[in-house]
mmCIF file with all atom_site columns, C-alpha atoms in Angstrom:
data_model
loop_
_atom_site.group_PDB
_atom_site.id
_atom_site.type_symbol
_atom_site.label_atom_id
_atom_site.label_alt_id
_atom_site.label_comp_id
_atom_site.label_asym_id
_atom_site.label_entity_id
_atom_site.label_seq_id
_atom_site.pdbx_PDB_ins_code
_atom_site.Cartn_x
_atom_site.Cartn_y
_atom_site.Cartn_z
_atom_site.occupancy
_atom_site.B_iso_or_equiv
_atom_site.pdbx_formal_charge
_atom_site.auth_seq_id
_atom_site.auth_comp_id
_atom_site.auth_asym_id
_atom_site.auth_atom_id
_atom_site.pdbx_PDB_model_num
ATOM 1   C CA . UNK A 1 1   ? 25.725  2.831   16.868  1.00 0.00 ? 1   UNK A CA 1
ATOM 2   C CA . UNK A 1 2   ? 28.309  0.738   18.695  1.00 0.00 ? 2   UNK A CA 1
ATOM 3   C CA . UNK A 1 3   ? 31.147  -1.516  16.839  1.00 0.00 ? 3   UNK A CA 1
ATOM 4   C CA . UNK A 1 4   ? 28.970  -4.478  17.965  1.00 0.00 ? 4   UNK A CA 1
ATOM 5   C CA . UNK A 1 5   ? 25.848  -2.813  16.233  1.00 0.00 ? 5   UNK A CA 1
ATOM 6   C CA . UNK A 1 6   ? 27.069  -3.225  12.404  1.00 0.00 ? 6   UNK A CA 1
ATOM 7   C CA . UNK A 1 7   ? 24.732  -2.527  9.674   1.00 0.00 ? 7   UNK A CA 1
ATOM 8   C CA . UNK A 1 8   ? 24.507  -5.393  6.763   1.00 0.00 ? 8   UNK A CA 1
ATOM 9   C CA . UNK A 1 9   ? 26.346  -4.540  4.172   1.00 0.00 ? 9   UNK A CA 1
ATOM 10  C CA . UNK A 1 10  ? 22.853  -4.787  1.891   1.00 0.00 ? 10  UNK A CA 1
ATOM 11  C CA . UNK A 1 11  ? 21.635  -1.774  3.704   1.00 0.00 ? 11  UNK A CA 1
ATOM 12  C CA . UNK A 1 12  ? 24.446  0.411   1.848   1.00 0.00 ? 12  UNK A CA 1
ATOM 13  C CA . UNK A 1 13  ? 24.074  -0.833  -1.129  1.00 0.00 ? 13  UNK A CA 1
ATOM 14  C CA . UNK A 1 14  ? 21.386  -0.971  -4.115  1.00 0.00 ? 14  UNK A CA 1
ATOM 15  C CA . UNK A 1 15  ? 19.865  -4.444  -4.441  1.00 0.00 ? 15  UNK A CA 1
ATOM 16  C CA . UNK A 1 16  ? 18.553  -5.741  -7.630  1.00 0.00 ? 16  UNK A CA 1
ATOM 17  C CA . UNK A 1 17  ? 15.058  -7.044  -8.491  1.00 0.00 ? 17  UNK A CA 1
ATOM 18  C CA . UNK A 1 18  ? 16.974  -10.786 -8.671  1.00 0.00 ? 18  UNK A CA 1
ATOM 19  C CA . UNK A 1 19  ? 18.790  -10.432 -5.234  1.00 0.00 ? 19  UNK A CA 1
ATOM 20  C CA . UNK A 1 20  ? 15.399  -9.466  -3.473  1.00 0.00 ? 20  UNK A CA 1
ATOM 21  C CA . UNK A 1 21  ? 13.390  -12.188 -5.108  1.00 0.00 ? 21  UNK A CA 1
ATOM 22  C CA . UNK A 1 22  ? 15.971  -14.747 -3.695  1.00 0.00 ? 22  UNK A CA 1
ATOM 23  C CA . UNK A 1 23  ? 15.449  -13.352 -0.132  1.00 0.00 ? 23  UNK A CA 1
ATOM 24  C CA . UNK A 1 24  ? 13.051  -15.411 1.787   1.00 0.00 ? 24  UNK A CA 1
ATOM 25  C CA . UNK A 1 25  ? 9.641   -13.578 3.470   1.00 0.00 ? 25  UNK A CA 1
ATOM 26  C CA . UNK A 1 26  ? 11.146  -13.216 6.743   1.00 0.00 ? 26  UNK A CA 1
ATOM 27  C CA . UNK A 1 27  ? 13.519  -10.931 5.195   1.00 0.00 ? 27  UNK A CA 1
ATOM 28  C CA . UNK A 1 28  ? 11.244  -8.709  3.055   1.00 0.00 ? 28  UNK A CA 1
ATOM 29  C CA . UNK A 1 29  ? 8.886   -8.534  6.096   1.00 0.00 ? 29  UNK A CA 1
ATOM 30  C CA . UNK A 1 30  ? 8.309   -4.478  7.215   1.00 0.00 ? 30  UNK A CA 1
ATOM 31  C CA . UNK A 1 31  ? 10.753  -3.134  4.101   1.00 0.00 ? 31  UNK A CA 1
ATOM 32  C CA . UNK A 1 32  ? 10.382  -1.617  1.041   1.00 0.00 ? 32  UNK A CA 1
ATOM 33  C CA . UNK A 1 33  ? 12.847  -1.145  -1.855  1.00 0.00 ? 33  UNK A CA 1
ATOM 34  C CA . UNK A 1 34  ? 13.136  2.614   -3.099  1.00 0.00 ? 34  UNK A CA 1
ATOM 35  C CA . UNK A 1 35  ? 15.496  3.203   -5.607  1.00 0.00 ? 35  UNK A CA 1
ATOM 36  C CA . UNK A 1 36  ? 17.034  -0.169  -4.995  1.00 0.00 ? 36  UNK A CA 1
ATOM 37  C CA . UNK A 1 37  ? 17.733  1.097   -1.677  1.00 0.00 ? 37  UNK A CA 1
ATOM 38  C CA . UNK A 1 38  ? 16.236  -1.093  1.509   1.00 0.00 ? 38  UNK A CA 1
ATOM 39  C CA . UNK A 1 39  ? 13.970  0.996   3.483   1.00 0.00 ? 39  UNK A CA 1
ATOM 40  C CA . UNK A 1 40  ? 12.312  -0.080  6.946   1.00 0.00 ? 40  UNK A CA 1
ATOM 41  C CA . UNK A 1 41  ? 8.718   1.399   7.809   1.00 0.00 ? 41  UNK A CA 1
ATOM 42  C CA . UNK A 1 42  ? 7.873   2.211   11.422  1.00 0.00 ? 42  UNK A CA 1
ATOM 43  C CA . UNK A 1 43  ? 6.530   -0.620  13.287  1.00 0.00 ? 43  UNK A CA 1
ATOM 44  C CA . UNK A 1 44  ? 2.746   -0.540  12.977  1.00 0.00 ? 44  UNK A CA 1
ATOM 45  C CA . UNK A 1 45  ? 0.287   0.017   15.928  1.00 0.00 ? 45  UNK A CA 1
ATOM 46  C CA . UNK A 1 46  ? -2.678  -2.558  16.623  1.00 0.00 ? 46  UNK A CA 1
ATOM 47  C CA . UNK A 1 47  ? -5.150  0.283   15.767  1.00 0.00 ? 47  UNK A CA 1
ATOM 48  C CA . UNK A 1 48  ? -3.414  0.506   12.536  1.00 0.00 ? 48  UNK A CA 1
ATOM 49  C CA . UNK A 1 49  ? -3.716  -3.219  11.648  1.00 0.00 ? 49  UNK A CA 1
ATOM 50  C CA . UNK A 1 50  ? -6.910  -3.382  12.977  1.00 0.00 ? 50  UNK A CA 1
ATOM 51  C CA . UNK A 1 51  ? -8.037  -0.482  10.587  1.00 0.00 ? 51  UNK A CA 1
ATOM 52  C CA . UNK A 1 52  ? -6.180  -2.272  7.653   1.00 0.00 ? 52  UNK A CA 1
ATOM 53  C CA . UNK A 1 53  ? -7.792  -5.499  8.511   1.00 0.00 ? 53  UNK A CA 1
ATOM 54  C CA . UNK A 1 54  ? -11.073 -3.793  8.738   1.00 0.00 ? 54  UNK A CA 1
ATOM 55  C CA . UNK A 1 55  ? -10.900 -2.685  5.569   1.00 0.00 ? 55  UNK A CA 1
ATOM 56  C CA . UNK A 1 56  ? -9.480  -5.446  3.735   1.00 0.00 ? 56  UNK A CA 1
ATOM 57  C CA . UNK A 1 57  ? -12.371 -7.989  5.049   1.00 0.00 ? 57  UNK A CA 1
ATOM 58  C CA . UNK A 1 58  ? -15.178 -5.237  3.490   1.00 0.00 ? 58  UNK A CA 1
ATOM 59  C CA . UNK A 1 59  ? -13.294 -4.697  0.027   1.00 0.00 ? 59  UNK A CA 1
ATOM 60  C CA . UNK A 1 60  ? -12.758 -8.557  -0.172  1.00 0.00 ? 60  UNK A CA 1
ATOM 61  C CA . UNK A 1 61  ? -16.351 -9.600  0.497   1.00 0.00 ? 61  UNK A CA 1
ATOM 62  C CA . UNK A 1 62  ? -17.481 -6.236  -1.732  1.00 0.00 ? 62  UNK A CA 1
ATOM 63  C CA . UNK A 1 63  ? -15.162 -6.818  -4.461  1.00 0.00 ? 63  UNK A CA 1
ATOM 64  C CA . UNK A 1 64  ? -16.612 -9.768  -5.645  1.00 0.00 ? 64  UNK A CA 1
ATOM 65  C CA . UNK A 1 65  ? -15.218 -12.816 -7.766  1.00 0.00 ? 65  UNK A CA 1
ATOM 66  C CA . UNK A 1 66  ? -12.983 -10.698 -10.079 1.00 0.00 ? 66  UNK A CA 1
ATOM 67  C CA . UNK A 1 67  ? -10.707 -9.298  -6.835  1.00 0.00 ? 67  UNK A CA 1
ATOM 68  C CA . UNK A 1 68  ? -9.076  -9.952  -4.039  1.00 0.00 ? 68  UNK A CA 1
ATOM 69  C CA . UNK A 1 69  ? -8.138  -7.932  -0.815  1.00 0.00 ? 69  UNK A CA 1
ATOM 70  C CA . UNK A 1 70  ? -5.912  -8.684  1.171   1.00 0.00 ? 70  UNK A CA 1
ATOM 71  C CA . UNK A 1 71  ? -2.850  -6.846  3.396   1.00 0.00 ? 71  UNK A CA 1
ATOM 72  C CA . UNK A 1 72  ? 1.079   -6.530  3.367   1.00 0.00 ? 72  UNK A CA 1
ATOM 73  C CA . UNK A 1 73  ? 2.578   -7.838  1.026   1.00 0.00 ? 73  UNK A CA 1
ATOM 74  C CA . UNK A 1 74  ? 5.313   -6.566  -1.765  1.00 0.00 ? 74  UNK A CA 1
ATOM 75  C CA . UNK A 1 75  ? 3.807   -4.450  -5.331  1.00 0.00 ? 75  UNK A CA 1
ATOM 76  C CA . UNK A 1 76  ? 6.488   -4.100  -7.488  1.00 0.00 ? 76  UNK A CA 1
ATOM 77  C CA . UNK A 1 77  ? 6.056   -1.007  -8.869  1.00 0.00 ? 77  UNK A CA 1
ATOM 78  C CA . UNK A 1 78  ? 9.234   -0.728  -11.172 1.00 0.00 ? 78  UNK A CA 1
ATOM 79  C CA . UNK A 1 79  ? 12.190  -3.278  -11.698 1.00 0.00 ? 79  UNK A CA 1
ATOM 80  C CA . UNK A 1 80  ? 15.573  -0.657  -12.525 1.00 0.00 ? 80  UNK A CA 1
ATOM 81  C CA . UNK A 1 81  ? 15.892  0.667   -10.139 1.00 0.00 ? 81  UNK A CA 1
ATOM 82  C CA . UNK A 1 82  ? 14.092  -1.739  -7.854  1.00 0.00 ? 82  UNK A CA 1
ATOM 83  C CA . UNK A 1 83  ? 10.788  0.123   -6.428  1.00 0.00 ? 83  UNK A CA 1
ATOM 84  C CA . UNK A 1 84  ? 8.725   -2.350  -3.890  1.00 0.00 ? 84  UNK A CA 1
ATOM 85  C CA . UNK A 1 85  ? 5.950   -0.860  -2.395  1.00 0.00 ? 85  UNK A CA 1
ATOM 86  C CA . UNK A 1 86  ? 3.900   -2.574  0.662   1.00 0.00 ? 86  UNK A CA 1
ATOM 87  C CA . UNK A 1 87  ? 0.433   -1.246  0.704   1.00 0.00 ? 87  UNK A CA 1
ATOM 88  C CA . UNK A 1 88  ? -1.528  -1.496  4.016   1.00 0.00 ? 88  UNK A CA 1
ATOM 89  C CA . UNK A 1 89  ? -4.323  -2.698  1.530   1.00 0.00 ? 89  UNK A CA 1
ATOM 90  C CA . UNK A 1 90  ? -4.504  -4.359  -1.700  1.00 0.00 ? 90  UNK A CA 1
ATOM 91  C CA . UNK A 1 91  ? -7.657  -4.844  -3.931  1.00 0.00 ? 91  UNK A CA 1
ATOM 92  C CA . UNK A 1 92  ? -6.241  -7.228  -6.746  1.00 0.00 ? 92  UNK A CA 1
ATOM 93  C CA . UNK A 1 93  ? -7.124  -9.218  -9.960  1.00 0.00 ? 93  UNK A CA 1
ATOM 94  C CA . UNK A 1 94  ? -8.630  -12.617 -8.396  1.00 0.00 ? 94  UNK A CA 1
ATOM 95  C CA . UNK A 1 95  ? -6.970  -14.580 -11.697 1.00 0.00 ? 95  UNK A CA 1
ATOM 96  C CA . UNK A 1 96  ? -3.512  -13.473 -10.652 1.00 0.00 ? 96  UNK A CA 1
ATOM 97  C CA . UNK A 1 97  ? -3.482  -14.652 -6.611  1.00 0.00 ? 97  UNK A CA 1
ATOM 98  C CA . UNK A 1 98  ? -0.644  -17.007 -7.914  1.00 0.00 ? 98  UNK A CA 1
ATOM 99  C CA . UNK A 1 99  ? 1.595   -14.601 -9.747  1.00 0.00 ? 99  UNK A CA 1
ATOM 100 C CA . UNK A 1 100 ? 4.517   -13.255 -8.164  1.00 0.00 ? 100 UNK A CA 1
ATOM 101 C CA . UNK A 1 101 ? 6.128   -10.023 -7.724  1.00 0.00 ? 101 UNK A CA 1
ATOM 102 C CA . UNK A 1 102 ? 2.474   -8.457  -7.701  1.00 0.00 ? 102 UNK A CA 1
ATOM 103 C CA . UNK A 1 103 ? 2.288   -5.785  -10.565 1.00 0.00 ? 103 UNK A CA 1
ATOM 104 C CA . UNK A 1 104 ? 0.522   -2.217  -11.023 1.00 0.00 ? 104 UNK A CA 1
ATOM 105 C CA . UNK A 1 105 ? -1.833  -3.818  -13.997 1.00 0.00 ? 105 UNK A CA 1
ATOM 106 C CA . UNK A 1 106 ? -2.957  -6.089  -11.314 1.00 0.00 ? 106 UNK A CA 1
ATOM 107 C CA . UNK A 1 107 ? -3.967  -4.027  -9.477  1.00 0.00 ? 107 UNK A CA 1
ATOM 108 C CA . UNK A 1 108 ? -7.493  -2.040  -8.860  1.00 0.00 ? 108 UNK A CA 1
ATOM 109 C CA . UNK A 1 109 ? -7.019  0.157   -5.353  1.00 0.00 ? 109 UNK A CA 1
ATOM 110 C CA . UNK A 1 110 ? -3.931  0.364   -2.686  1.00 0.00 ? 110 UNK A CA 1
ATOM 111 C CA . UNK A 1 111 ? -4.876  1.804   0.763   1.00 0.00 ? 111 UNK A CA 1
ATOM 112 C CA . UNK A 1 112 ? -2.389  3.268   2.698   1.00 0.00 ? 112 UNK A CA 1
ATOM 113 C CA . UNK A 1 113 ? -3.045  3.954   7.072   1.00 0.00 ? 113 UNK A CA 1
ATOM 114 C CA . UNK A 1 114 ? -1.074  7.084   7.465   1.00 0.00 ? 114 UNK A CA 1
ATOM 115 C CA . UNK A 1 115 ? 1.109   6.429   10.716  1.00 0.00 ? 115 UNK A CA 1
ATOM 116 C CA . UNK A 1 116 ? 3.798   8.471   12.921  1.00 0.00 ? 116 UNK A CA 1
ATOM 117 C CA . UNK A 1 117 ? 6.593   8.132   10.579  1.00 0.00 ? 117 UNK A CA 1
ATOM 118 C CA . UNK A 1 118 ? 4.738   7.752   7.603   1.00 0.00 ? 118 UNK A CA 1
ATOM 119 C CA . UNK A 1 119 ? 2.811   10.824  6.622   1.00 0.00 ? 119 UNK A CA 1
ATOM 120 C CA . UNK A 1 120 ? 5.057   12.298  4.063   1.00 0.00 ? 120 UNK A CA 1
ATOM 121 C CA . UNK A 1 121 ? 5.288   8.859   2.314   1.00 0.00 ? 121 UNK A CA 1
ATOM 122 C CA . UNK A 1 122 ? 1.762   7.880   2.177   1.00 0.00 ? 122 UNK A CA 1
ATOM 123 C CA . UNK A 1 123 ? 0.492   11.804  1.728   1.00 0.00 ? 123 UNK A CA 1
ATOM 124 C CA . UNK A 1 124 ? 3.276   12.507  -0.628  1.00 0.00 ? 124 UNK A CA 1
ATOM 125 C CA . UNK A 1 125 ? 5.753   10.357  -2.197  1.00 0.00 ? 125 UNK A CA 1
ATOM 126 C CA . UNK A 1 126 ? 3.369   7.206   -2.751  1.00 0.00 ? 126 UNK A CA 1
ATOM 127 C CA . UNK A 1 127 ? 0.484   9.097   -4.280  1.00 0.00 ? 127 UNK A CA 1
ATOM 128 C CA . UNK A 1 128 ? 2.799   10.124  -6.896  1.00 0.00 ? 128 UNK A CA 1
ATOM 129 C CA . UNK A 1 129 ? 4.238   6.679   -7.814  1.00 0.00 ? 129 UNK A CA 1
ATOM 130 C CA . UNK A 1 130 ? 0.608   4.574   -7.610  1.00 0.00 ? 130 UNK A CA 1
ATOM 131 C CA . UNK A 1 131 ? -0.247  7.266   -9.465  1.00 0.00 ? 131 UNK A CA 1
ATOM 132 C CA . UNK A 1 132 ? 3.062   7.209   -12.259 1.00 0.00 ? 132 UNK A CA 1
ATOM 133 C CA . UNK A 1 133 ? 1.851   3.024   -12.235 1.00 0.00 ? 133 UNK A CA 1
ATOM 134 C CA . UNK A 1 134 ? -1.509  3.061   -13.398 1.00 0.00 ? 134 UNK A CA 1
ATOM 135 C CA . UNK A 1 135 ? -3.215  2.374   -10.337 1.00 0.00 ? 135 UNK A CA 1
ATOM 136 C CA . UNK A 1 136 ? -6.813  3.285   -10.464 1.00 0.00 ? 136 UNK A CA 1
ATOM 137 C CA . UNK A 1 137 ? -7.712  4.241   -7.456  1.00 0.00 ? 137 UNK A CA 1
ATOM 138 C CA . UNK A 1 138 ? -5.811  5.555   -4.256  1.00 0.00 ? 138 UNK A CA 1
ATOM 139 C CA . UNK A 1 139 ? -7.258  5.899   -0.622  1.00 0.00 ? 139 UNK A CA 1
ATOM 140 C CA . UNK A 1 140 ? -5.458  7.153   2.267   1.00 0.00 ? 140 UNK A CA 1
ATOM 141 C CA . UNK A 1 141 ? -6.891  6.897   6.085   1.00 0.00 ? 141 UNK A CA 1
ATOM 142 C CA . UNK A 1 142 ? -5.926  9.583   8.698   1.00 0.00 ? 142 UNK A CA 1
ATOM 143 C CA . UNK A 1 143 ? -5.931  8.280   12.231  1.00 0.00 ? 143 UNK A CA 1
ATOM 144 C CA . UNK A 1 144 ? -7.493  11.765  13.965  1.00 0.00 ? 144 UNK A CA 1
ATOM 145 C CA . UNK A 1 145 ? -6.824  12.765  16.973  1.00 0.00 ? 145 UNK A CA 1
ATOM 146 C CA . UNK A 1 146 ? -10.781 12.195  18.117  1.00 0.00 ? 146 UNK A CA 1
ATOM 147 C CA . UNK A 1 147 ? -10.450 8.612   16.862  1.00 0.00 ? 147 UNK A CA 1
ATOM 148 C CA . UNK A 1 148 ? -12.588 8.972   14.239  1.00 0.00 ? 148 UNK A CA 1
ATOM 149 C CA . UNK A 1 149 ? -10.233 7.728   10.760  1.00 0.00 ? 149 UNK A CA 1
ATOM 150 C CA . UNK A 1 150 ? -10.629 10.677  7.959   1.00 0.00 ? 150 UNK A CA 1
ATOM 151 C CA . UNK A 1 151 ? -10.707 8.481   4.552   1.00 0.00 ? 151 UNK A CA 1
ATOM 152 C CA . UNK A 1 152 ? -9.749  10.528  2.002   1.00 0.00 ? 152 UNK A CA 1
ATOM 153 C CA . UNK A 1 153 ? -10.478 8.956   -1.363  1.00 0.00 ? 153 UNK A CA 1
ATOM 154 C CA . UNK A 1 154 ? -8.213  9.445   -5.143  1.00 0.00 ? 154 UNK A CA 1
ATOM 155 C CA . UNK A 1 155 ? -9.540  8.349   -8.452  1.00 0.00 ? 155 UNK A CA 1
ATOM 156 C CA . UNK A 1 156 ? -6.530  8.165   -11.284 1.00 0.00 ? 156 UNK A CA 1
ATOM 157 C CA . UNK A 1 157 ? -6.319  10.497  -14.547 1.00 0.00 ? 157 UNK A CA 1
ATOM 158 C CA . UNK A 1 158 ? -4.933  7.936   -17.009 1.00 0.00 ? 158 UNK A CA 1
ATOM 159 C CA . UNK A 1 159 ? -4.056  11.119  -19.642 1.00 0.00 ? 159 UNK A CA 1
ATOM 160 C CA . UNK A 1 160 ? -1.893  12.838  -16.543 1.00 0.00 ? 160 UNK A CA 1
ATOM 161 C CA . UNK A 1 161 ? -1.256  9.707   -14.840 1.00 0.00 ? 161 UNK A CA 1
ATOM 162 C CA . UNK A 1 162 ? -2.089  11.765  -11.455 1.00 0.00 ? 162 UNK A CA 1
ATOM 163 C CA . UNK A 1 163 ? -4.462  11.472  -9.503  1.00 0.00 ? 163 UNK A CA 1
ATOM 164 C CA . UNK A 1 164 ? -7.757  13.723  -8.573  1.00 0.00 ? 164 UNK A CA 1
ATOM 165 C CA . UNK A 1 165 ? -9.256  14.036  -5.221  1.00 0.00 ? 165 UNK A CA 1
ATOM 166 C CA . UNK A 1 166 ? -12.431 11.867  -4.706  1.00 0.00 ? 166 UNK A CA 1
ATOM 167 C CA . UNK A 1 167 ? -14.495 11.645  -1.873  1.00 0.00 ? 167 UNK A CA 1
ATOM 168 C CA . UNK A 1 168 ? -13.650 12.253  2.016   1.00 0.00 ? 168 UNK A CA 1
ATOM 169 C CA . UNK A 1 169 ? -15.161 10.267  4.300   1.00 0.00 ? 169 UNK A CA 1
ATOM 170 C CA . UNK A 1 170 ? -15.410 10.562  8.216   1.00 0.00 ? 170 UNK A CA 1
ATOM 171 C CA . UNK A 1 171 ? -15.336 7.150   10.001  1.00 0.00 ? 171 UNK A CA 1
ATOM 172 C CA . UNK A 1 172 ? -17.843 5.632   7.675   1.00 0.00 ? 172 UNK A CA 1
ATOM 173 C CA . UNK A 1 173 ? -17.117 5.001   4.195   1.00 0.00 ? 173 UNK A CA 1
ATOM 174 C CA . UNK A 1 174 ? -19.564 5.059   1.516   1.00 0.00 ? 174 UNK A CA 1
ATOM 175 C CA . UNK A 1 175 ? -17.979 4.435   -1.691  1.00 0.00 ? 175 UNK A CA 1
ATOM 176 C CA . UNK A 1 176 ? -19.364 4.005   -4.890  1.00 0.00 ? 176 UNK A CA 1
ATOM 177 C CA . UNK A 1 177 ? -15.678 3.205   -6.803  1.00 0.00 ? 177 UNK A CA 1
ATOM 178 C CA . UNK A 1 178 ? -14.288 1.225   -8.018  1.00 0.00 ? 178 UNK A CA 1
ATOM 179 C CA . UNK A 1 179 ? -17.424 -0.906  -6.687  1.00 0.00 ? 179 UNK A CA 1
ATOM 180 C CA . UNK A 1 180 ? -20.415 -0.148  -3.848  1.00 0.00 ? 180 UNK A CA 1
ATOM 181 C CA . UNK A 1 181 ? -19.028 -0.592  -0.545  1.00 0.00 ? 181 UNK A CA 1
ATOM 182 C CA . UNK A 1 182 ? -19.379 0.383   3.293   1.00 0.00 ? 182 UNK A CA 1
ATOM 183 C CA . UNK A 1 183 ? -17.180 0.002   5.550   1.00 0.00 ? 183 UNK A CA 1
ATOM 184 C CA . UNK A 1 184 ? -17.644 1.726   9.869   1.00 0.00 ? 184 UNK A CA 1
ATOM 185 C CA . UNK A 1 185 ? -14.367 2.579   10.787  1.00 0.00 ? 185 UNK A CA 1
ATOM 186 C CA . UNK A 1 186 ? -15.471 4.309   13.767  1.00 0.00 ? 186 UNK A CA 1
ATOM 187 C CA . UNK A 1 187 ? -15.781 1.463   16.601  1.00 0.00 ? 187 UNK A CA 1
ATOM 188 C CA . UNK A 1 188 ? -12.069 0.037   15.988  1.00 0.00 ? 188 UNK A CA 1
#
């Protein structure tokens, strides 16, 4: 980094749930909050969108009238320290579309599309906090090598508040839960 290339100062230092709810959607755009700590994510691909927007148009017209899909935007997962997650895909109570920050007990299922950059967070360290919020269902999608997405499927324990493994799917999904859906992932 040059001396012409200086940091903000808010990217040293831990923000608070107020100071990010005063920033406007420009600024929260392709961050998250960990810890109270601003954290960029890797800029995503096309096929990436695509697959998100893929899937968000099935679980939407699946869900029915009770939920809502729908992709990035901020789930606040905890307020001390400030934990703001943006999930590739949201399924979400319809009746709270106006309620801002977006809570776990509003949610049904978050989706995460594993990308360069972002396997240990989606494989790993997000798993664990959907999982610590009450979140009822988890999938993650694998972009394979032979460009056929690997959709592996989580279903919550609410006595261990972790999750246990569901079903895998290979470019099609088939899902039963949290409602009947299927979704062909393989001609993105």
């Amino acid at each position: 980094m040059t001396a012409d290339m200086v940091a903000p100062a808010w990217m040293h230092e831990q923000i608070t749930a107020e100071q990010y709810d005063a920033w406007s959607a420009e600024q929260c755009a392709g961050i998250e909050i960990v810890d109270g700590m601003v954290v960029a994510g890797p800029s995503a691909s096309k096929r990436h969108n695509r697959l998100a927007r893929i899937l968000a148009n099935a679980l939407d017209a699946a869900a029915g009238p009770e939920w809502n899909a729908d992709t990035d935007f901020d789930v606040r997962l905890q307020d001390v320290p400030l934990v703001n997650r943006r999930p590739d895909v949201v399924v979400y109570r319809a009746d709270t579309i106006d309620l801002t920050p977006t809570r776990p007990e509003h949610l049904l299922l978050v989706v995460e599309v594993v990308s360069p950059g972002s396997e240990t967070t989606d494989r790993i360290v997000k798993v664990d906090q959907y999982a610590k919020a009450g979140i009822a269902f988890y999938w993650r999608v694998e972009q394979a090598a032979t460009g056929v997405p690997l959709i592996y499927t989580y279903v919550l324990d609410p006595a261990t508040r972790a999750y246990r493994d569901g079903e895998m799917f290979t470019g099609t999904i088939k899902a039963a839960v949290p409602f009947s859906v299927i979704v062909d992932l393989r001609a993105i």
